[in-house]
Short mmCIF file of C-alpha atoms and ligand atoms in Angstrom, two decimals:
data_model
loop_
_atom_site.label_atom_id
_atom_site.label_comp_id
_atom_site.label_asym_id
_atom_site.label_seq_id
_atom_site.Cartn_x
_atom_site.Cartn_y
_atom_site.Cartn_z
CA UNK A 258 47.10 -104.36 24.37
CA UNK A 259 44.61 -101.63 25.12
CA UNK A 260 46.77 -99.29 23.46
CA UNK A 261 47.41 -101.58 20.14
CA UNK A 262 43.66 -101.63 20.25
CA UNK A 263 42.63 -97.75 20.99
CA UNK A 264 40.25 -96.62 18.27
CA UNK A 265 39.11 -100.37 17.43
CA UNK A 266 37.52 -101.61 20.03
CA UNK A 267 37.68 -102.36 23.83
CA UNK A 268 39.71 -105.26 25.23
CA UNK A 269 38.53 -106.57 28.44
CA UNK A 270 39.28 -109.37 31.42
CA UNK A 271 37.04 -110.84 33.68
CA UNK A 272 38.33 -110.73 37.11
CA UNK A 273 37.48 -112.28 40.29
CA UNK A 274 37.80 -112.18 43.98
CA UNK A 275 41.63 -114.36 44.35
CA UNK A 276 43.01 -111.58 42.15
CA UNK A 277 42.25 -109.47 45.57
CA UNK A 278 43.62 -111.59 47.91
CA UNK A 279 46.99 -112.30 45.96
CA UNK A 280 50.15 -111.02 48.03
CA UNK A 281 51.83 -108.65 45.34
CA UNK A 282 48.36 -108.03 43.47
CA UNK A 283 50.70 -109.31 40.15
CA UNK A 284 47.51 -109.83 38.13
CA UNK A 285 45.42 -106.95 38.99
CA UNK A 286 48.26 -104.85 37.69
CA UNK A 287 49.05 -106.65 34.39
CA UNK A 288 45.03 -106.28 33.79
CA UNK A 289 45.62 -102.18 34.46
CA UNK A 290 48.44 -102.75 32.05
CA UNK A 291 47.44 -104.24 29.39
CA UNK A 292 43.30 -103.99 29.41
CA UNK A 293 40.72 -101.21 28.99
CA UNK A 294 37.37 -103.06 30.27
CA UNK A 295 36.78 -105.36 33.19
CA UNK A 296 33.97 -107.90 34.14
CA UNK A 297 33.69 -109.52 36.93
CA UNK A 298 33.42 -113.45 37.05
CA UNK A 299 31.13 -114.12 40.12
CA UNK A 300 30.93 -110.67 42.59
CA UNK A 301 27.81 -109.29 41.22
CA UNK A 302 25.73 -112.63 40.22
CA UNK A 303 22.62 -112.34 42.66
CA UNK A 304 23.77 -115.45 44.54
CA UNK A 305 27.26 -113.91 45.41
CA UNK A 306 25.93 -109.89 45.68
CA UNK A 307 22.75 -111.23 47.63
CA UNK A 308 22.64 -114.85 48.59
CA UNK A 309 19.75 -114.00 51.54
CA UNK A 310 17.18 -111.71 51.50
CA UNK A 311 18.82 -108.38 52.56
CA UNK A 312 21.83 -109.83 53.21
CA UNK A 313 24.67 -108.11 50.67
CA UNK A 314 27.95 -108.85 50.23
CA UNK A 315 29.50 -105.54 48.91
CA UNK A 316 32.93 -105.96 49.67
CA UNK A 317 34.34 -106.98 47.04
CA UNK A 318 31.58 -105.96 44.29
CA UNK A 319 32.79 -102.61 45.66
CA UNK A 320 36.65 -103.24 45.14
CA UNK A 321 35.82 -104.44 41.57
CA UNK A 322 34.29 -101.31 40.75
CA UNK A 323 36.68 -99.11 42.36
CA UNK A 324 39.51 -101.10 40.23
CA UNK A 325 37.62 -100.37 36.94
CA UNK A 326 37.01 -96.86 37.99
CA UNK A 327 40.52 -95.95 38.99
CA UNK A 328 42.13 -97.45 36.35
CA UNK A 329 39.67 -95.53 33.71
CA UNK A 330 38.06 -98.68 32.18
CA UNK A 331 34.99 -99.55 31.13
CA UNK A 332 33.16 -101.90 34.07
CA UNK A 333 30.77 -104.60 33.34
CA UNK A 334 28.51 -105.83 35.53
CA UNK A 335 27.56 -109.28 34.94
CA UNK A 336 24.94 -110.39 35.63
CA UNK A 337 21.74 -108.94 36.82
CA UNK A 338 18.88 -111.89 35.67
CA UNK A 339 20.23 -116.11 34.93
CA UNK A 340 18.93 -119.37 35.85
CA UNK A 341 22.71 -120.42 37.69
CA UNK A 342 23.79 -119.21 40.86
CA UNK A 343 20.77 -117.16 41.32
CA UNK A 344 19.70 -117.98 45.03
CA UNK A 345 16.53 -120.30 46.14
CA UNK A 346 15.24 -118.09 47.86
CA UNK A 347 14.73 -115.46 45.08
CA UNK A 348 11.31 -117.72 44.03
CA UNK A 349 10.06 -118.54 47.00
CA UNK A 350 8.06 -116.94 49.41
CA UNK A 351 7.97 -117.12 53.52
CA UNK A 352 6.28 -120.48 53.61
CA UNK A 353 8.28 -121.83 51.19
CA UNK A 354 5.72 -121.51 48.70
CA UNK A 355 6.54 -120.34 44.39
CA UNK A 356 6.34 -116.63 44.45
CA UNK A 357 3.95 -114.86 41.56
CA UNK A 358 4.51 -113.14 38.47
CA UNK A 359 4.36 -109.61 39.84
CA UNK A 360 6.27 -110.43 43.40
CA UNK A 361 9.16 -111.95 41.07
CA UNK A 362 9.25 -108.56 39.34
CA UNK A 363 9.31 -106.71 42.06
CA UNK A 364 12.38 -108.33 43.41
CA UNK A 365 13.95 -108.27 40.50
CA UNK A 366 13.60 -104.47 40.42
CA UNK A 367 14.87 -104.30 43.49
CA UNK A 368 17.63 -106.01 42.82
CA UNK A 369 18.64 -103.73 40.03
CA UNK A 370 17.42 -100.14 42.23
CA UNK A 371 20.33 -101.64 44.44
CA UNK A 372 22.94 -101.87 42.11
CA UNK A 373 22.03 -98.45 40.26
CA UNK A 374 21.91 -96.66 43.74
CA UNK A 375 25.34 -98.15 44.62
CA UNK A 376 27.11 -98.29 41.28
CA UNK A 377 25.28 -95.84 39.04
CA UNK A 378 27.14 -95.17 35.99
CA UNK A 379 30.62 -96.02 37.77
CA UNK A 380 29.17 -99.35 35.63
CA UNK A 381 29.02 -98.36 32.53
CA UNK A 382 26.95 -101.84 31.16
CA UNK A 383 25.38 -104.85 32.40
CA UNK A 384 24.73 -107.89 31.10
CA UNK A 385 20.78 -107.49 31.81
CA UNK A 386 20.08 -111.65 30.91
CA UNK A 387 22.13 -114.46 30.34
CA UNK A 388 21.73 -117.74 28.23
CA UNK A 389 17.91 -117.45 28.19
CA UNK A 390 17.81 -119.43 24.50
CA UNK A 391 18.37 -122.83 24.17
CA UNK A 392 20.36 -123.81 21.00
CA UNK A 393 17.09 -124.99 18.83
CA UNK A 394 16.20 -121.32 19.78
CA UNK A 395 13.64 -122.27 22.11
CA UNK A 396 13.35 -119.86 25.23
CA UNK A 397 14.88 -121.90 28.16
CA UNK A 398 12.47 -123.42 30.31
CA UNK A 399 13.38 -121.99 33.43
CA UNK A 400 12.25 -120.28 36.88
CA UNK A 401 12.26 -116.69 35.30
CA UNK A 402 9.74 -118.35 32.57
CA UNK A 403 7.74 -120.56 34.59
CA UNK A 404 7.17 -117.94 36.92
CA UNK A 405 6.86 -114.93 34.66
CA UNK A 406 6.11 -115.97 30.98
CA UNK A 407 7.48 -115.89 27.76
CA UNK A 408 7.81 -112.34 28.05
CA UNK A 409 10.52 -112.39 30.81
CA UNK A 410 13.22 -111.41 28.96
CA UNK A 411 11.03 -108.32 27.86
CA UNK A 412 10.50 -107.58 31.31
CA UNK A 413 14.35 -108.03 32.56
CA UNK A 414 15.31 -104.89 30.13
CA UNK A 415 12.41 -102.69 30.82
CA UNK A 416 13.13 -102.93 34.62
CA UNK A 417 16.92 -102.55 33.80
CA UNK A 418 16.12 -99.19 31.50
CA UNK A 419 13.98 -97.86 34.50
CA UNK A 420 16.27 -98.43 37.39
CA UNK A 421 19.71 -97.82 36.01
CA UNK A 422 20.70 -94.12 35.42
CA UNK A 423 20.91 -93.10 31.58
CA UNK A 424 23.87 -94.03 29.10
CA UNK A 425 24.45 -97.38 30.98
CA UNK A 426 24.23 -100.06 28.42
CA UNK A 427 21.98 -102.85 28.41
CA UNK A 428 22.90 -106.15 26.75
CA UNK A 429 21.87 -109.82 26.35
CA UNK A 430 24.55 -112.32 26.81
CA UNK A 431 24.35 -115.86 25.86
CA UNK A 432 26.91 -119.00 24.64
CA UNK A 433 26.98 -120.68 21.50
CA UNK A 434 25.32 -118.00 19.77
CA UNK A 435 27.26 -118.89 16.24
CA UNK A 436 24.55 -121.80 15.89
CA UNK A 437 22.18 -120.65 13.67
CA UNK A 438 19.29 -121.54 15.99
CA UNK A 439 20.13 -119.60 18.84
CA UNK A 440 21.39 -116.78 16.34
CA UNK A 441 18.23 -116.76 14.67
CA UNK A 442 16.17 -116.43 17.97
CA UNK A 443 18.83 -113.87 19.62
CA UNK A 444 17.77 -111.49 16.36
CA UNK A 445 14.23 -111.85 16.48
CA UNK A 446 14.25 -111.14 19.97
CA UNK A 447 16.61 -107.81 19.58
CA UNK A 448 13.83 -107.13 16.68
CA UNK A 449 11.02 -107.50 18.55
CA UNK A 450 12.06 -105.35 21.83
CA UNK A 451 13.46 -102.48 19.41
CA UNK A 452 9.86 -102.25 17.95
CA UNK A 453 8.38 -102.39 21.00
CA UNK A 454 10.40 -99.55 22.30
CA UNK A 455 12.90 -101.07 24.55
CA UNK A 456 16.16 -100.45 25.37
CA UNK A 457 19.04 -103.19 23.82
CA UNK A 458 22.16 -102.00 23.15
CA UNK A 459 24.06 -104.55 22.80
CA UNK A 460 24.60 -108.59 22.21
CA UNK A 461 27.34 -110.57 24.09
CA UNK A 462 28.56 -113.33 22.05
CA UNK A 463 30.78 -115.37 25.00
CA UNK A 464 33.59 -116.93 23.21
CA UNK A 465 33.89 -120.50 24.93
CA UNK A 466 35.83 -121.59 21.77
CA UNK A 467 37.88 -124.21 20.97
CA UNK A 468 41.19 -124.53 18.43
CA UNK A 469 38.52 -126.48 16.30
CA UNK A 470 35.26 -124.35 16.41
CA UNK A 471 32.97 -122.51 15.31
CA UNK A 472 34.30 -121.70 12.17
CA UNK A 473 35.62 -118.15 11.69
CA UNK A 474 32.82 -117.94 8.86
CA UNK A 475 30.44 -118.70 11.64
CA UNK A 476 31.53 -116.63 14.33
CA UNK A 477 31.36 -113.56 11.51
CA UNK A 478 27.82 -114.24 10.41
CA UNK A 479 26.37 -113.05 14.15
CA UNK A 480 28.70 -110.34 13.89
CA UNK A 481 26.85 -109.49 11.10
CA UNK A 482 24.05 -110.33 12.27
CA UNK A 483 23.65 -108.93 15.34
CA UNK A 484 24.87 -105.39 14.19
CA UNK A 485 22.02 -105.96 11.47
CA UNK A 486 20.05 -106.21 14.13
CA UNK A 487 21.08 -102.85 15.48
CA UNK A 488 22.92 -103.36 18.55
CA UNK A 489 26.35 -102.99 19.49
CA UNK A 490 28.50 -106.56 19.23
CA UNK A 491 30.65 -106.89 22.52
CA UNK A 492 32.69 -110.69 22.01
CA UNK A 493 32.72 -111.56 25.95
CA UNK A 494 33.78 -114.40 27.94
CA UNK A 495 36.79 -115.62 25.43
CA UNK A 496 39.18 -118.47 25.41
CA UNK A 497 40.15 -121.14 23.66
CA UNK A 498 40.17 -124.47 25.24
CA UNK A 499 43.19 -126.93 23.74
CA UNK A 500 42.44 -129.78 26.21
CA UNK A 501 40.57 -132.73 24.07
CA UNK A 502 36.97 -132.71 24.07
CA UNK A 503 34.38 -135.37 23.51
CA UNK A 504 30.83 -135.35 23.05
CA UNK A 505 28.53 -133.31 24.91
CA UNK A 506 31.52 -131.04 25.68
CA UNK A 507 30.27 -128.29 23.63
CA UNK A 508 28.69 -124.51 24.72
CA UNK A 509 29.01 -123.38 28.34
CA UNK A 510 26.80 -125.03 30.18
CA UNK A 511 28.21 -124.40 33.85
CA UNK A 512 25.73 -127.29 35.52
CA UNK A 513 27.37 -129.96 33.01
CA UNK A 514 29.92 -132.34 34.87
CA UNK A 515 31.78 -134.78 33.28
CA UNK A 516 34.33 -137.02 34.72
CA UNK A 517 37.78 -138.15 32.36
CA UNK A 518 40.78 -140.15 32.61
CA UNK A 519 44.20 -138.71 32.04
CA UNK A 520 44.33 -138.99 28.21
CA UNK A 521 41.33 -135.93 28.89
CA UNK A 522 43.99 -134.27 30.79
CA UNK A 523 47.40 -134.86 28.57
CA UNK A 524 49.26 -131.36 29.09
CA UNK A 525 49.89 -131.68 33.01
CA UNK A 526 53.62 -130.76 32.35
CA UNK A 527 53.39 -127.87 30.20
CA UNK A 528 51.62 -127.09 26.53
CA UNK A 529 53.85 -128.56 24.13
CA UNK A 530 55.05 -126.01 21.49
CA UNK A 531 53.21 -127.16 18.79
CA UNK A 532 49.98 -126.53 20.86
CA UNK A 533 51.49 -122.83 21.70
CA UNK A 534 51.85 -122.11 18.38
CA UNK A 535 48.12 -123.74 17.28
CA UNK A 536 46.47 -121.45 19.94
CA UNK A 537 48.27 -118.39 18.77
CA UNK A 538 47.51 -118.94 15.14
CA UNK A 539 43.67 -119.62 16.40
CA UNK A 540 43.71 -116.18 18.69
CA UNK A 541 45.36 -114.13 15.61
CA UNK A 542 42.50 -115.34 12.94
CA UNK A 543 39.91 -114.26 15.50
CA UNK A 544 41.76 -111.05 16.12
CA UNK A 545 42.12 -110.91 12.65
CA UNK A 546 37.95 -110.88 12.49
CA UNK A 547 37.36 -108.89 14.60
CA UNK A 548 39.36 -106.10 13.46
CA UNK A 549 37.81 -106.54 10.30
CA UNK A 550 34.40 -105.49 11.87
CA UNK A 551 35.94 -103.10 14.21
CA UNK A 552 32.65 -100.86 13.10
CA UNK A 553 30.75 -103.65 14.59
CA UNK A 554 32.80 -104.57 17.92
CA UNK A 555 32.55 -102.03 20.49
CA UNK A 556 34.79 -104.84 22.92
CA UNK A 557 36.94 -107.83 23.18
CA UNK A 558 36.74 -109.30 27.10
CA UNK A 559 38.32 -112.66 27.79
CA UNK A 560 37.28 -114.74 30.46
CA UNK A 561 40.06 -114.55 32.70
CA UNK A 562 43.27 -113.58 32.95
CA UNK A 563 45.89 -115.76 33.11
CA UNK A 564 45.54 -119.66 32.64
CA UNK A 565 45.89 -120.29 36.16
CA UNK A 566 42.74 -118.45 37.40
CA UNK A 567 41.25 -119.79 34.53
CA UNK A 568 37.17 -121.79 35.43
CA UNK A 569 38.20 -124.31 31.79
CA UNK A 570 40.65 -125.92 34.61
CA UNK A 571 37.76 -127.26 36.17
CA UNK A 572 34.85 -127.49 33.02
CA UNK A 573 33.54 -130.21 32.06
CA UNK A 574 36.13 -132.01 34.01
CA UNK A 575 37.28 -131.30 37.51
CA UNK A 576 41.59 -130.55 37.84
CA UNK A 577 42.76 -130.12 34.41
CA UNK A 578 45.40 -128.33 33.50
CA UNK A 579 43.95 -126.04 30.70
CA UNK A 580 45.94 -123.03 28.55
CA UNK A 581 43.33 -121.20 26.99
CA UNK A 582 44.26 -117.27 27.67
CA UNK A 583 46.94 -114.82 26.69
CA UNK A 584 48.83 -114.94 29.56
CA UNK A 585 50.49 -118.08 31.50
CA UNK A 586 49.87 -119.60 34.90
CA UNK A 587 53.12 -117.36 36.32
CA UNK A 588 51.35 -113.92 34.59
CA UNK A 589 53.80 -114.07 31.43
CA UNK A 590 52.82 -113.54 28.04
CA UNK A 591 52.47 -116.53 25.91
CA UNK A 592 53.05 -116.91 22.26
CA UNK A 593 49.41 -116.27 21.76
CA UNK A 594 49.94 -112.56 23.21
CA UNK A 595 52.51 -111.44 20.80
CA UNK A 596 50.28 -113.07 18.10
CA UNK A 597 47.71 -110.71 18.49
CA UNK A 598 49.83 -108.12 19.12
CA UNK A 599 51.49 -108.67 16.01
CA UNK A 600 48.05 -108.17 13.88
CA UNK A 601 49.26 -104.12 14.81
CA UNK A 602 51.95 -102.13 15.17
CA UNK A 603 54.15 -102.46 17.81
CA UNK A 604 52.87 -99.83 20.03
CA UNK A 605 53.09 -102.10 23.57
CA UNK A 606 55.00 -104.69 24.64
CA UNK A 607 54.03 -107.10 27.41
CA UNK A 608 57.30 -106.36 29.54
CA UNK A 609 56.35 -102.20 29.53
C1 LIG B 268 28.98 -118.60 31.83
C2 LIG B 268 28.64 -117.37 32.65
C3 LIG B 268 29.83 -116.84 33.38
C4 LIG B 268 30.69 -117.92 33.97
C5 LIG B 268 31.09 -118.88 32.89
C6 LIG B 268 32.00 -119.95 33.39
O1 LIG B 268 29.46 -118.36 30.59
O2 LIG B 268 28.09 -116.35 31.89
O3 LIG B 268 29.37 -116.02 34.41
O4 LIG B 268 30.03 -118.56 35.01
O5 LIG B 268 29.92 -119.46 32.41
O6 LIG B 268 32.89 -119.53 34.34
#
């Protein structure tokens, strides 16, 4: 894939820690196969990095990046500022009391002076925020707003531009971002820090799609957009969930639980080959897309790698069996794969 895709854009997997602790390390080396990007799924969230104060756990933050930067890709680090699995303690002071405005910001610039000081450009981006719009376009009421104000997302990139060394990207990440609320908001805010003289460079449109939606019309206006806007467009977080959804089972929202009986769940023995082929025709029109704005897209990342690390097994609904990647839950390619492959010339084939 990453060769099918040289001179388009970058095509990307987000990894996490099992993939380091498998016996024959099967999946680590089908992502140096077949991908030229890497984010990681939980190693560098503040909660995992730093869950107490001056506690770190670098371990395997640092094997992630040594992956990405031995196998020549281009690592993500995701994510330095969002309102889940960022640690209590982060807001609170020694008596348990709501830290201030400029005590918040000075942790959070600490936070990022560690990463930079560790990582430096061996990360080449970060996602700076995530999900800070809700999908009215409101700003999400949250600890980083309570605490700091409306201009928190303001502050997140000017820290990030300060502390991280030059030529690392900056972007804002955030779901459901093909509503035109959100979209709307995303712009103005991309706008407004451009005229005020800081850094964005890119938007992160996470593609927690389904076979149904959004619409490929809707998913190519913020393309548009957001490269309107001025900033690179870098699709993360992709897959397509087939399992059957109901309401409220829209977006990403990690904190929403739902529970569902086993009509929720009706592929436990295998996706049925009608569904195979549904998914592939769904992954080649968005490949399709995005090649079409290839000016746009600087990268492609899916979340995941194959089905079975994939986190759609357990979202909304606890122990599903969900197919929503490339690759199956033994590391083969599935019908999607060759699908998107197809959309170029054959220059790679999964088995190489
Ligand atoms: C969000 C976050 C990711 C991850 C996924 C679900 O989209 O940005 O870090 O937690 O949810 O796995």
């Amino acid at each position: 894939m990453k060769q099918a895709f040289k001179g388009d854009f970058l095509i990307g997997a987000a990894i996490s820690k099992p993939l380091f602790e498998e016996e024959t390390f099967a999946t680590l080396n089908m992502v140096a196969g077949q991908f030229s990007s890497v984010s990681s799924c939980n190693m560098l969230k503040w909660g995992s990095f730093n869950p107490e104060p001056g506690v770190y756990n670098h371990e395997t933050a640092d094997a992630y990046v040594k992956f990405g930067t031995e196998n020549k890709m281009y690592v993500v680090g995701h994510v330095l500022f969002w309102h889940n699995q960022t640690p209590k303690w982060v807001f609170l002071d020694e008596k348990g009391e709501t830290v201030d405005r400029a005590e918040l910001l000075r942790r959070m610039r600490e936070r990022v002076r560690h990463v930079s000081k560790r990582y430096g450009t061996r990360i080449q981006a970060w996602d700076v925020v995530n999900e800070s719009f809700m999908g009215s376009g409101k700003l999400r009421d949250s600890q980083w707003t309570r605490i700091i104000g409306s201009d928190f997302i303001e502050q997140a990139f000017r820290i990030a531009e300060e502390e991280l060394p030059e030529g690392v990207e900056l972007i804002y990440n955030d779901y459901s971002m093909t509503g035109k609320g959100k979209r709307d908001a995303v712009v103005r805010m991309v706008r407004e820090l451009k005229e005020k003289g800081v850094l964005i460079d890119g938007v992160g449109l996470q593609g927690h799609w389904s076979k149904k939606g959004p619409s490929i019309s809707e998913i190519e206006a913020s393309i548009i957009a957001f490269s309107e806007a001025g900033v690179g467009v870098h699709i993360t977080e992709l897959d397509i969930d087939m399992l059957p959804r109901k309401e409220g089972m829209w977006g990403a929202d990690v904190a929403k639980r739902l529970v569902g009986d086993a009509r929720m769940d009706p592929y436990r023995d295998g996706l049925p080959e009608a569904r195979q082929q549904e998914l592939a025709k769904r992954y080649a029109d968005l490949f399709q897309l995005f090649l079409k704005h290839k000016d746009k897209i600087k990268r492609v990342t899916f979340w995941g790698t194959t089905d079975k690390y994939s986190w759609l097994n357990n979202w909304p609904i606890k122990g599903r069996i969900s197919y929503p990647l490339l690759f199956d839950r033994a590391g083969k390619a599935k019908p999607a794969f060759h699908a998107v492959l197809g959309l170029k010339d054959k220059q790679a084939t999964p088995d190489e």
